[in-house]
XYZ file of N, CA and C in Angstrom:
489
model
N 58.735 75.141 158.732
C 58.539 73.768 159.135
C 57.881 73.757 160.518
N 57.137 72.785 160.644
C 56.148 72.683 162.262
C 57.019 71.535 162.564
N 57.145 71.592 164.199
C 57.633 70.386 164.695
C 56.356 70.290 165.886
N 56.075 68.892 165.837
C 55.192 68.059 167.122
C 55.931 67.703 168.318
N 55.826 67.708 169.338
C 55.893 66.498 170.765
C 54.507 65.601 170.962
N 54.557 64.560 170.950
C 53.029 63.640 171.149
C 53.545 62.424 171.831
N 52.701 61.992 172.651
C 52.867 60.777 173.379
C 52.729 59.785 172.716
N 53.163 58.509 172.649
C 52.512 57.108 171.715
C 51.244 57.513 171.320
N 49.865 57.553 172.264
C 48.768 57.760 171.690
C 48.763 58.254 170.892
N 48.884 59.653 171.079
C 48.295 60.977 170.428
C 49.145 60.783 169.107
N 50.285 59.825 168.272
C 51.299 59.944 167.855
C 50.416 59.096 167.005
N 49.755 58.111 167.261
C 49.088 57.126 166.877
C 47.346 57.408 166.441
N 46.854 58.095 166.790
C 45.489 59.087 166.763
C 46.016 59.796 165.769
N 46.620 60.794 165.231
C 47.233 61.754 165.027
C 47.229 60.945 163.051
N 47.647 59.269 162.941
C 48.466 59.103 162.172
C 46.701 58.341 161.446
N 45.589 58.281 162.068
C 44.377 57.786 161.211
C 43.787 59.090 160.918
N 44.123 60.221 161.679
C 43.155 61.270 161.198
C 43.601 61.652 159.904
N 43.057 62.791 159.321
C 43.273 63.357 158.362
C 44.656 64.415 158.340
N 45.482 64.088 157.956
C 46.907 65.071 157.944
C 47.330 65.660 156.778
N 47.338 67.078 156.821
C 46.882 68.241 155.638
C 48.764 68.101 155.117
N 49.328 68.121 155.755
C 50.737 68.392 155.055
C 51.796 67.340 155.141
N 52.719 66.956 154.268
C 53.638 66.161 154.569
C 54.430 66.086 155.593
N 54.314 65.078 156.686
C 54.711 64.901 157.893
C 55.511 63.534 158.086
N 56.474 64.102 158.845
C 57.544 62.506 158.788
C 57.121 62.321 160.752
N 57.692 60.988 160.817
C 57.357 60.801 162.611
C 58.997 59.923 162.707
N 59.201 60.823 164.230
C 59.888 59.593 164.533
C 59.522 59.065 166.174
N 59.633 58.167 166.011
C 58.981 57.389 166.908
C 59.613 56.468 167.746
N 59.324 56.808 168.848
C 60.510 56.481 169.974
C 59.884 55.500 170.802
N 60.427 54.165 170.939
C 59.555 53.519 172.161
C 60.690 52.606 173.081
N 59.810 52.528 174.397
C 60.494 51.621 175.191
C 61.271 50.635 174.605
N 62.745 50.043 175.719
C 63.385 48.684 174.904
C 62.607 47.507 174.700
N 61.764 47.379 175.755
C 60.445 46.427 176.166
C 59.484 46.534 174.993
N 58.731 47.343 174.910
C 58.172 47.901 173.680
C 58.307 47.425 172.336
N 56.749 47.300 172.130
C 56.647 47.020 170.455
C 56.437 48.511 169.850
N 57.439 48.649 168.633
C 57.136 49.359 167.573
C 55.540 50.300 167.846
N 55.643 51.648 167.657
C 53.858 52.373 167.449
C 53.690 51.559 166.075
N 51.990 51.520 165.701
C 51.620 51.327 164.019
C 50.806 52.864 164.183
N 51.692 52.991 162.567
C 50.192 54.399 162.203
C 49.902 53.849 161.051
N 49.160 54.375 160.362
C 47.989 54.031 159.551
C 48.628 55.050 158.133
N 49.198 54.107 157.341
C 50.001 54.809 156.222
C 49.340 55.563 155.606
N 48.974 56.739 155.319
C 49.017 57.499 154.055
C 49.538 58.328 153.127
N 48.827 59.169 152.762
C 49.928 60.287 151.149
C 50.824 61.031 152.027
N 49.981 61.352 153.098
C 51.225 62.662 153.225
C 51.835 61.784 154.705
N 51.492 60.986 154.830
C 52.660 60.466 156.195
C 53.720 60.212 155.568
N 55.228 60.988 154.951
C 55.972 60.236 153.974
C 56.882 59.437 154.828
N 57.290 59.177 156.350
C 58.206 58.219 156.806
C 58.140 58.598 158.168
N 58.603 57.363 158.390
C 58.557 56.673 159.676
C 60.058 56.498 160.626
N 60.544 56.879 161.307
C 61.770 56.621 161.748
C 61.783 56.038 163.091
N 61.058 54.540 163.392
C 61.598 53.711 164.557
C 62.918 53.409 164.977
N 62.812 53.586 166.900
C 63.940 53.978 167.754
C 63.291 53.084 168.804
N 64.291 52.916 169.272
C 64.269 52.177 170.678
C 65.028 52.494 171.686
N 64.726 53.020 172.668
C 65.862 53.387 174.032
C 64.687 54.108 174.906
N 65.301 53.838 176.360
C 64.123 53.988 177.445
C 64.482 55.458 177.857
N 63.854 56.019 178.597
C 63.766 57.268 179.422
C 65.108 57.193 180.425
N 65.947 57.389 180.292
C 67.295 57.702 181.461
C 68.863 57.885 180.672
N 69.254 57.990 181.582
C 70.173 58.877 181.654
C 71.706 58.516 180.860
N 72.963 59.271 180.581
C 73.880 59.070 180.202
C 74.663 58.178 181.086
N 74.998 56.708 180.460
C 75.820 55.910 180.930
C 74.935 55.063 181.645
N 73.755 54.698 181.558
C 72.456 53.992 182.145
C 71.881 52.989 180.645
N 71.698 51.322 181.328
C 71.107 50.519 180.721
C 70.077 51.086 179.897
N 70.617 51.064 178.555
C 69.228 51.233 177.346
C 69.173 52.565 177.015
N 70.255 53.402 177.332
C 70.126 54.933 177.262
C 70.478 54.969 175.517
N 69.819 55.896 174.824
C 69.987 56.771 173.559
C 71.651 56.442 173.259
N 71.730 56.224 172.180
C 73.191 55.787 171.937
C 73.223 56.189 170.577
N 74.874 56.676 169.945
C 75.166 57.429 168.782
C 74.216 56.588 167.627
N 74.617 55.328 167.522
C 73.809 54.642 166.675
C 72.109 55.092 166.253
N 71.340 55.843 167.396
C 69.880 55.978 167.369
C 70.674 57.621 166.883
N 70.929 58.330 167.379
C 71.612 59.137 166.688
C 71.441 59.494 165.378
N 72.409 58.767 165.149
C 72.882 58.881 163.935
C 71.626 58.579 162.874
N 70.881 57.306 163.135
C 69.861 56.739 162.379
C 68.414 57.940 162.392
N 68.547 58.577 163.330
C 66.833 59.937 163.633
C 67.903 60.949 162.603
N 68.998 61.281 162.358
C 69.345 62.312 161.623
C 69.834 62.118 160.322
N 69.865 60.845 160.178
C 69.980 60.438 158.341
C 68.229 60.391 158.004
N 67.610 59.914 159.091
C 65.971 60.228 158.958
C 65.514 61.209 158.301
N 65.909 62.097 159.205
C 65.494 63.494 158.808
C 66.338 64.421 157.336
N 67.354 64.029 157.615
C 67.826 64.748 156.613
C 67.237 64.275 155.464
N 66.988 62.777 154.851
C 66.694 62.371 153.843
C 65.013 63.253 153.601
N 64.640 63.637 154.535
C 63.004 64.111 154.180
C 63.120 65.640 154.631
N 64.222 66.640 154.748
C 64.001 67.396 155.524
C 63.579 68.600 154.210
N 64.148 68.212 152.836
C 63.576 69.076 152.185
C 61.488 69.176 151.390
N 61.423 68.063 151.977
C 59.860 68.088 151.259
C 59.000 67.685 152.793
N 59.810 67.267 153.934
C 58.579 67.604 155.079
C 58.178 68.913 154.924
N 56.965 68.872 155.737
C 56.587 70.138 156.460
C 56.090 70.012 157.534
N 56.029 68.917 158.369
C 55.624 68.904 160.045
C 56.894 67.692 159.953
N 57.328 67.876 161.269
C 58.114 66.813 161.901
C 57.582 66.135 163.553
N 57.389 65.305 163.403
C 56.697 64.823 165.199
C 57.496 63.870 165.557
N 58.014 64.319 166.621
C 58.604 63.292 167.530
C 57.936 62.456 168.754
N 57.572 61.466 168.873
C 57.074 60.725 169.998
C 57.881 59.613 170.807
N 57.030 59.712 171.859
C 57.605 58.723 173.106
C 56.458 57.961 173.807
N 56.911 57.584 174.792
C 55.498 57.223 175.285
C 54.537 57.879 176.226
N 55.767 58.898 176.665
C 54.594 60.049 177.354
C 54.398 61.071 176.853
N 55.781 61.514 175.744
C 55.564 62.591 175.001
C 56.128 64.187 175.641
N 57.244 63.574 177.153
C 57.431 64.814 177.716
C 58.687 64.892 177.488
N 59.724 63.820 178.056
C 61.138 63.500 177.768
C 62.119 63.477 176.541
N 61.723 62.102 176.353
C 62.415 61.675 175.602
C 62.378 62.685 173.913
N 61.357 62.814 173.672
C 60.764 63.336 172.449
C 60.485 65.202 172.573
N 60.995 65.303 173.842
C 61.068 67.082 173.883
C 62.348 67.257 173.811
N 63.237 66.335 174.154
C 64.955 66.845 174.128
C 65.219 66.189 172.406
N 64.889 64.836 171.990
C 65.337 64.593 170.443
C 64.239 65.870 169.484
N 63.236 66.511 169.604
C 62.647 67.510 169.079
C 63.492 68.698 169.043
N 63.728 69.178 170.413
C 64.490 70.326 170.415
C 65.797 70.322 169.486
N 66.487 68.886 170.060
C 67.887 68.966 169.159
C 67.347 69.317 167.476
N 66.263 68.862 166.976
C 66.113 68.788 165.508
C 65.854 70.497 165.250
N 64.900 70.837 166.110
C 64.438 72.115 166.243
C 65.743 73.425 165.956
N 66.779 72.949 166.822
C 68.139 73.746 166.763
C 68.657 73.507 165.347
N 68.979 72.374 165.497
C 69.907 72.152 163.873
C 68.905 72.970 162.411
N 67.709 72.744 162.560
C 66.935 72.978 161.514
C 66.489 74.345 161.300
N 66.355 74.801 162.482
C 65.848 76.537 162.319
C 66.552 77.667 163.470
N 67.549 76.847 164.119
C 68.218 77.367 164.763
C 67.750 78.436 166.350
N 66.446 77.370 166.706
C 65.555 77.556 167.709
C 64.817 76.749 167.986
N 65.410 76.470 169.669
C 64.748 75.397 170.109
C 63.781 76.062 171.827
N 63.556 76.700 171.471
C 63.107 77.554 172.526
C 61.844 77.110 173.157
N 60.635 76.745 171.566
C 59.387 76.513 171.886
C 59.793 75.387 172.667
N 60.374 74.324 172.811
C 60.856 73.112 173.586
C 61.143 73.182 175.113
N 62.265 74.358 175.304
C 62.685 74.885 176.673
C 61.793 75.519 177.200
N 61.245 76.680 177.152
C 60.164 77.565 177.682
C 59.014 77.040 177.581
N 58.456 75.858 177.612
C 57.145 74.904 177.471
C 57.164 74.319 179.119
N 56.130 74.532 179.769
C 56.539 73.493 180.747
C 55.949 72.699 180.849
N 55.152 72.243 180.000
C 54.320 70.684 179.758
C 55.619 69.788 179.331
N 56.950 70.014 178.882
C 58.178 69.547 178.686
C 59.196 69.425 179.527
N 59.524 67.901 179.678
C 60.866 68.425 180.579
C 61.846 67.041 179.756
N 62.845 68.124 179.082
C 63.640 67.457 178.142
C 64.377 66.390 178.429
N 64.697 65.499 178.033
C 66.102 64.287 178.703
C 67.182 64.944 177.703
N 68.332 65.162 178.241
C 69.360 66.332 178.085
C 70.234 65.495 177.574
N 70.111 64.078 178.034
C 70.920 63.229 177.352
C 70.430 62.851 175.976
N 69.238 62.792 175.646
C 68.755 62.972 174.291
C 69.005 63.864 173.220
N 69.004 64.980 174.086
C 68.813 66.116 173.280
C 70.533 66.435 172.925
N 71.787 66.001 173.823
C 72.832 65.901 173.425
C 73.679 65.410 172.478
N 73.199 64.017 172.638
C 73.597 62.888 171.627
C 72.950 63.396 170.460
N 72.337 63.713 170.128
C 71.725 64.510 168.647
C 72.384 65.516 168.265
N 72.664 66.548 169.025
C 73.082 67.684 168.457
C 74.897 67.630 168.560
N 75.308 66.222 169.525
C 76.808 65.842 169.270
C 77.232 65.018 167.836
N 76.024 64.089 167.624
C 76.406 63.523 166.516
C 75.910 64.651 165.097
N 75.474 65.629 165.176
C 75.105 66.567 164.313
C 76.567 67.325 163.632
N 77.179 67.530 164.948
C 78.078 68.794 165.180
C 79.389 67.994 164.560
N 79.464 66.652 165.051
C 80.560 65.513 164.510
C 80.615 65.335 163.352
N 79.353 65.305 162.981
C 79.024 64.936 161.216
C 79.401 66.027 160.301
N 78.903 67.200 161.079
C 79.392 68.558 159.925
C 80.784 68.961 160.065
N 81.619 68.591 161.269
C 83.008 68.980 161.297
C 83.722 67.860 160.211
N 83.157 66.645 160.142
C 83.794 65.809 159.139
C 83.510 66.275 157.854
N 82.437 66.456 157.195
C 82.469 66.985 155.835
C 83.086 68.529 155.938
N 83.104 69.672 156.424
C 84.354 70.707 156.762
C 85.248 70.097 156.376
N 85.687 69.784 157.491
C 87.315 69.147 156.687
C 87.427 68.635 155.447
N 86.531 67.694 155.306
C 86.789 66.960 154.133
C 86.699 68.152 152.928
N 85.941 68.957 153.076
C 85.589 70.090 152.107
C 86.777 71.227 151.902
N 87.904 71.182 152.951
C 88.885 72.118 153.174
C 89.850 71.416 152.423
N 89.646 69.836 152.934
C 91.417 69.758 152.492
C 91.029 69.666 150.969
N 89.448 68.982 150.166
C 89.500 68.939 148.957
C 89.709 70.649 148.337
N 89.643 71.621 149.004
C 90.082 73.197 148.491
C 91.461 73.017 148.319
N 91.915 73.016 149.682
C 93.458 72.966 149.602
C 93.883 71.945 148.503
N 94.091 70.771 148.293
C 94.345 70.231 147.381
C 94.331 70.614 145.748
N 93.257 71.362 145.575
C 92.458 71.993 144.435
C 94.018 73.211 144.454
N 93.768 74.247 145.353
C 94.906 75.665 145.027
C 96.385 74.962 145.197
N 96.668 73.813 146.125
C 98.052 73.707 145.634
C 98.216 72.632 144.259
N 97.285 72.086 143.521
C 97.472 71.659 142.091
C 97.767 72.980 141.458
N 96.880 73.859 141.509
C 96.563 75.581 140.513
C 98.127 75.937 140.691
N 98.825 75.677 141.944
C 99.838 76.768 142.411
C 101.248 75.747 142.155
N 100.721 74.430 141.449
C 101.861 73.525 141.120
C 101.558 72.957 139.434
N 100.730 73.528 138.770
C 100.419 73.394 137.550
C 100.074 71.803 137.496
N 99.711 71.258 138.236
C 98.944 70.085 138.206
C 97.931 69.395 137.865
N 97.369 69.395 136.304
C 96.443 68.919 136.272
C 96.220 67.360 135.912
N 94.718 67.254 136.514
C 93.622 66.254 136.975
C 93.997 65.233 135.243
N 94.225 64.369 135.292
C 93.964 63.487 134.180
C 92.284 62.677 134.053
């Protein structure tokens, strides 16, 4: 899988040219801010608009579980037939290098090209809230997946069966 960083423009340029492989965007803009438009085609298969500004944890308009949660039901729903993922912002350094990286980790378990870039300088609070609501989400289905085991061997170990 390829992952992008692109600024609004280039996010927006990017979405009339010609694009060889199935590519999802998510697309990040100011609270102020209207929505990016790209220019629909075959292989653009989705779009995941966000709203929250450049700053920090516990700061007016900051990234919140809700955007969260909504960029990673995004992705997951397309993560088996993408093959580029681009994240944008409006400058393309922040906001969209720390929600990239987080995807980058969860997905291939390297987020390096992100850190060691220095055309990037991540918002950490971005890149947190992603990989917290990631880590939240998979400890809930765990469990849920344990106790439905357990439940399963103490029926087996109490001759209990399922009607």
């Amino acid at each position: 899988m390829k992952f992008s960083v692109m600024s609004r423009q280039n996010a927006r340029k990017f979405s009339f040219g010609n694009i060889p492989e199935k590519t999802i965007i998510v697309s990040i803009t100011d609270v102020q801010s209207d929505f990016n438009h790209f220019k629909r085609q075959a292989n653009l298969i989705g779009v995941c608009d966000v709203k929250f500004d450049d700053v920090e944890r516990g700061e007016e308009n900051c990234i919140t579980k809700q955007d969260a949660q909504k960029i990673l039901a995004f992705v997951n729903r397309y993560k088996d037939v993408a093959e580029h993922i681009i994240v944008h912002c409006e400058a393309g350094v922040s906001r969209s290098a720390g929600v990239c990286a987080a995807l980058m980790h969860i997905l291939t378990g390297n987020d390096m090209a992100i850190f060691d870039n220095p055309r990037f300088t991540p918002n950490m609070t971005c890149y947190r809230m992603v990989m917290n609501e990631y880590y939240e989400k998979l400890n809930e289905e765990e469990i849920a997946e344990k106790e439905a085991h357990n439940l399963d061997v103490w029926k087996k170990e109490n001759d209990i069966e399922e009607r």
